[in-house]
Amino acid sequence: DRVPIRRALISVYDKTGLEELAQGLHAAGVRIVSTGSTARNIPAAGVPVTEVSEVTGFPECLDGRVKTLHPRVHAGILADRRLEDHVRQLKDLEVEAFDLVVVNPYPFVQTVRSGASQDEVVEQIDIGGPSMVRAAAKNHPSVAIVVDPARYGDVVEAAKSGGFDLKTRRRLASLAFAHTAAYDTAGAKWTAAQFGDDADAAEMPAFPPYAGLALERSESLRYGENPHQAAALYVEVGAEPGIAQAEQLHGKAMSFNNYVDADAAVRAAFGFAEPAVAVVKHANPCGIAVASPGAADPIADAHAKAHATDPVSAFGGVIAANRPVTEAMAETVKNIFTEVVVAPAFEPEAVRILSAKKNIRLLALPGGFSRDAVEYKQVSGGMLLQAADAIDAAGDDPAAWTLAAGEAADEATLADLVFAWRAVRSAKSNAILIAPNGAAVGIGMGQVIRLDSCRLAVERANTLGVAVGGGADAPGGAENAAGTGAPERARGAVAASDAFFPFADGLQILIDAGVKAVVQPGGSVRDEEVIEAAKAAGITMYFTGARHFFH
Ligand code: 5GP
């Protein structure tokens, strides 16, 4: 079922590998037809080429908008050579068939990203290229379609050995359709964003990209969440850089769970403007901290504090830093069993130190990290879309908070409240986060009742502490009443709650543990009860007016 390659149509924007392709095809006896600048590049390789305008008898025109859109091209691609009638018609019309089509379209997505004007972007919407790709993919029983320069080696091999077999042509067709689908979806997304549709825009102001997702398969993963689940990474065409675009500098291949955790970790760490580190397990932070003001090596300091949140759970975790990883940070991380470290960059010395560990994965984010503006969540049979929770959201500015109970916080306490309020949103709801000095010491998360999250946060604060630069003398370092030897880290600390306290009981647990100030959205029907409990205990409580569920 091989189709010998005798005549090829080549029209490529990306000229990578073009010379080798032309030479290889020519050596295999293939005749080449090409568009303008592609054709001009081929003779340089010492290969004869026919211009497509000679085939059509029509000049390329309208600034290249019309080059290959012609029956002499499309009949040559679309004729089904298994049908005698098609073969006869080609003969009557004096049209010669193509056995191979090699196209890659104008770089529409890159042009959008470059900040080009609307007219420039429009000019980069390729019409003739994708038309040929779709025609050749449809006619895969007779034609092979190649869209990726990485496959040119295979093309030359096939030309030398009697052509591609049917199975390969079918696979190539499937890749080609995926390519044009992604291309068109990117176009739909861009036009929707540019020109909008007033009616829809009024309904969903935050959803210019509602035209859909354009995904391209990036890599196969060994397995999914569990070993019996097949899995792959797909990259969103035209997306802002994120974990899917990260560059791996060292270590084993990323797993499905590594990607999920790394994403949760960068989301947590990059939520802060100041140097910050998050340590994540099972998509939840078990450590999160910002550098102390004046720290000699801020990111190493933030890491030491984040590790101290829960040094037990940090084993096997994923660490994200929002600043380049320094030598000092690497020296500490190398002693902690860690799955992944992800950061904007790594100092060369840090890479050297960490690469001594065979399995640790180092991920750099050379393009930075931005959260996608729209988030998607699959539900059975469909998809939920939402505007992503903002990094700087309503309710983040303490100047707009209302003092619901107690005295206004002093500057240091307020800074801790601001930290806790930003940090708690990276823990799955219901979430409670206790923090002194810009570092979480107890996080309760993912519970079905807020009361349990409060209990967990206090328990973790008071049992997991190793006295890093603290101990019984440090603030909040009183000896644990339970006699575990761990410092009572909740005492004198602040706490944040990702949503309101529905009853006073959860807050009371924090009060009993010695928390001195609390920030929460407010808005419960029982707010009065909750405020009374805070007042009775003499603690400070702020309402932000905004909540941050995260499921
Ligand atoms: P060249 O660089 O050879 O002049 O043009 C190659 C590019 O033109 C390819 O990216 C191909 O997809 C695109 N192309 C081929 N035919 C047409 C056409 O008829 N109209 C438009 N707009 N683009 C075409």
Short mmCIF file of N, CA and C and ligand atoms in Angstrom, two decimals, residues 10-15 34-40 60 64-69 103-106 123 125-130 132, ligand 1:
data_model
loop_
_atom_site.label_atom_id
_atom_site.label_comp_id
_atom_site.label_asym_id
_atom_site.label_seq_id
_atom_site.Cartn_x
_atom_site.Cartn_y
_atom_site.Cartn_z
N ILE A 10 6.10 21.69 -2.37
CA ILE A 10 6.70 22.20 -1.13
C ILE A 10 6.43 23.69 -1.01
N SER A 11 5.81 24.08 0.12
CA SER A 11 5.54 25.51 0.35
C SER A 11 5.68 25.72 1.86
N VAL A 12 6.85 26.23 2.25
CA VAL A 12 7.12 26.31 3.69
C VAL A 12 7.51 27.72 4.10
N TYR A 13 6.94 28.15 5.21
CA TYR A 13 7.36 29.42 5.78
C TYR A 13 8.69 29.21 6.51
N ASP A 14 8.73 28.17 7.33
CA ASP A 14 9.94 27.84 8.09
C ASP A 14 10.86 27.05 7.15
N LYS A 15 11.99 27.67 6.79
CA LYS A 15 12.86 27.05 5.79
C LYS A 15 13.86 26.07 6.42
N SER A 34 7.18 24.39 -6.22
CA SER A 34 7.28 25.20 -5.02
C SER A 34 6.73 26.60 -5.21
N THR A 35 6.36 27.25 -4.06
CA THR A 35 5.93 28.66 -4.10
C THR A 35 7.14 29.58 -4.07
N GLY A 36 6.87 30.89 -4.28
CA GLY A 36 7.88 31.93 -4.46
C GLY A 36 9.19 31.78 -3.70
N SER A 37 9.18 32.12 -2.42
CA SER A 37 10.47 32.20 -1.75
C SER A 37 10.99 30.81 -1.40
N THR A 38 10.09 29.84 -1.29
CA THR A 38 10.56 28.46 -1.11
C THR A 38 11.33 28.03 -2.36
N ALA A 39 10.74 28.33 -3.53
CA ALA A 39 11.37 27.97 -4.80
C ALA A 39 12.72 28.67 -4.97
N ARG A 40 12.79 29.89 -4.47
CA ARG A 40 14.06 30.62 -4.62
C ARG A 40 15.15 30.01 -3.75
N GLU A 60 1.43 34.52 -8.71
CA GLU A 60 1.12 34.73 -7.29
C GLU A 60 0.70 36.18 -7.15
N GLY A 64 0.71 37.72 -2.02
CA GLY A 64 0.88 36.33 -1.59
C GLY A 64 -0.38 35.71 -1.04
N ARG A 65 -1.48 36.47 -1.00
CA ARG A 65 -2.72 35.88 -0.49
C ARG A 65 -3.18 34.74 -1.41
N VAL A 66 -2.91 34.88 -2.69
CA VAL A 66 -3.29 33.81 -3.63
C VAL A 66 -2.03 33.31 -4.34
N LYS A 67 -1.62 32.12 -3.99
CA LYS A 67 -0.45 31.50 -4.62
C LYS A 67 -0.80 30.11 -5.14
N THR A 68 -1.34 29.31 -4.24
CA THR A 68 -1.58 27.91 -4.60
C THR A 68 -3.07 27.59 -4.68
N LEU A 69 -3.90 28.63 -4.48
CA LEU A 69 -5.35 28.40 -4.50
C LEU A 69 -5.80 28.33 -5.96
N VAL A 103 4.08 21.42 3.77
CA VAL A 103 3.65 22.80 4.01
C VAL A 103 3.85 23.13 5.46
N ASN A 104 4.39 24.30 5.76
CA ASN A 104 4.09 24.83 7.09
C ASN A 104 3.70 26.28 6.97
N PRO A 105 2.60 26.60 7.64
CA PRO A 105 1.95 27.88 7.40
C PRO A 105 2.66 29.07 8.05
N TYR A 106 2.19 30.26 7.68
CA TYR A 106 2.69 31.49 8.28
C TYR A 106 2.59 31.40 9.80
N GLU A 123 -2.49 39.68 7.99
CA GLU A 123 -1.70 39.24 6.84
C GLU A 123 -1.02 37.90 7.12
N ILE A 125 -2.39 35.40 8.58
CA ILE A 125 -3.34 34.29 8.61
C ILE A 125 -3.24 33.59 7.26
N ASP A 126 -2.67 32.41 7.30
CA ASP A 126 -2.39 31.65 6.07
C ASP A 126 -3.68 30.97 5.61
N ILE A 127 -4.02 31.17 4.37
CA ILE A 127 -5.23 30.54 3.82
C ILE A 127 -4.85 29.40 2.88
N GLY A 128 -3.94 29.69 1.95
CA GLY A 128 -3.58 28.67 0.96
C GLY A 128 -2.85 27.49 1.59
N GLY A 129 -1.98 27.76 2.56
CA GLY A 129 -1.21 26.68 3.20
C GLY A 129 -2.12 25.65 3.85
N PRO A 130 -2.95 26.08 4.82
CA PRO A 130 -3.86 25.12 5.45
C PRO A 130 -4.82 24.46 4.47
N MET A 132 -4.10 23.48 1.46
CA MET A 132 -3.35 22.33 0.89
C MET A 132 -3.20 21.23 1.93
P1 5GP B 1 6.93 31.17 0.13
O1 5GP B 1 7.81 31.50 1.31
O2 5GP B 1 7.35 29.92 -0.56
O3 5GP B 1 6.75 32.34 -0.81
O4 5GP B 1 5.48 30.88 0.73
C1 5GP B 1 5.34 29.79 1.59
C2 5GP B 1 4.17 30.03 2.49
O5 5GP B 1 3.04 30.40 1.72
C3 5GP B 1 3.79 28.80 3.26
O6 5GP B 1 3.77 29.15 4.64
C4 5GP B 1 2.40 28.42 2.73
O7 5GP B 1 1.61 27.89 3.78
C5 5GP B 1 1.88 29.73 2.21
N1 5GP B 1 0.97 29.62 1.08
C6 5GP B 1 0.99 28.75 0.06
N2 5GP B 1 0.00 29.03 -0.81
C7 5GP B 1 -0.69 30.08 -0.32
C8 5GP B 1 -1.82 30.84 -0.76
O8 5GP B 1 -2.41 30.57 -1.80
N3 5GP B 1 -2.23 31.86 0.04
C9 5GP B 1 -1.59 32.19 1.19
N4 5GP B 1 -2.04 33.19 1.95
N5 5GP B 1 -0.52 31.49 1.63
C10 5GP B 1 -0.06 30.46 0.89
#
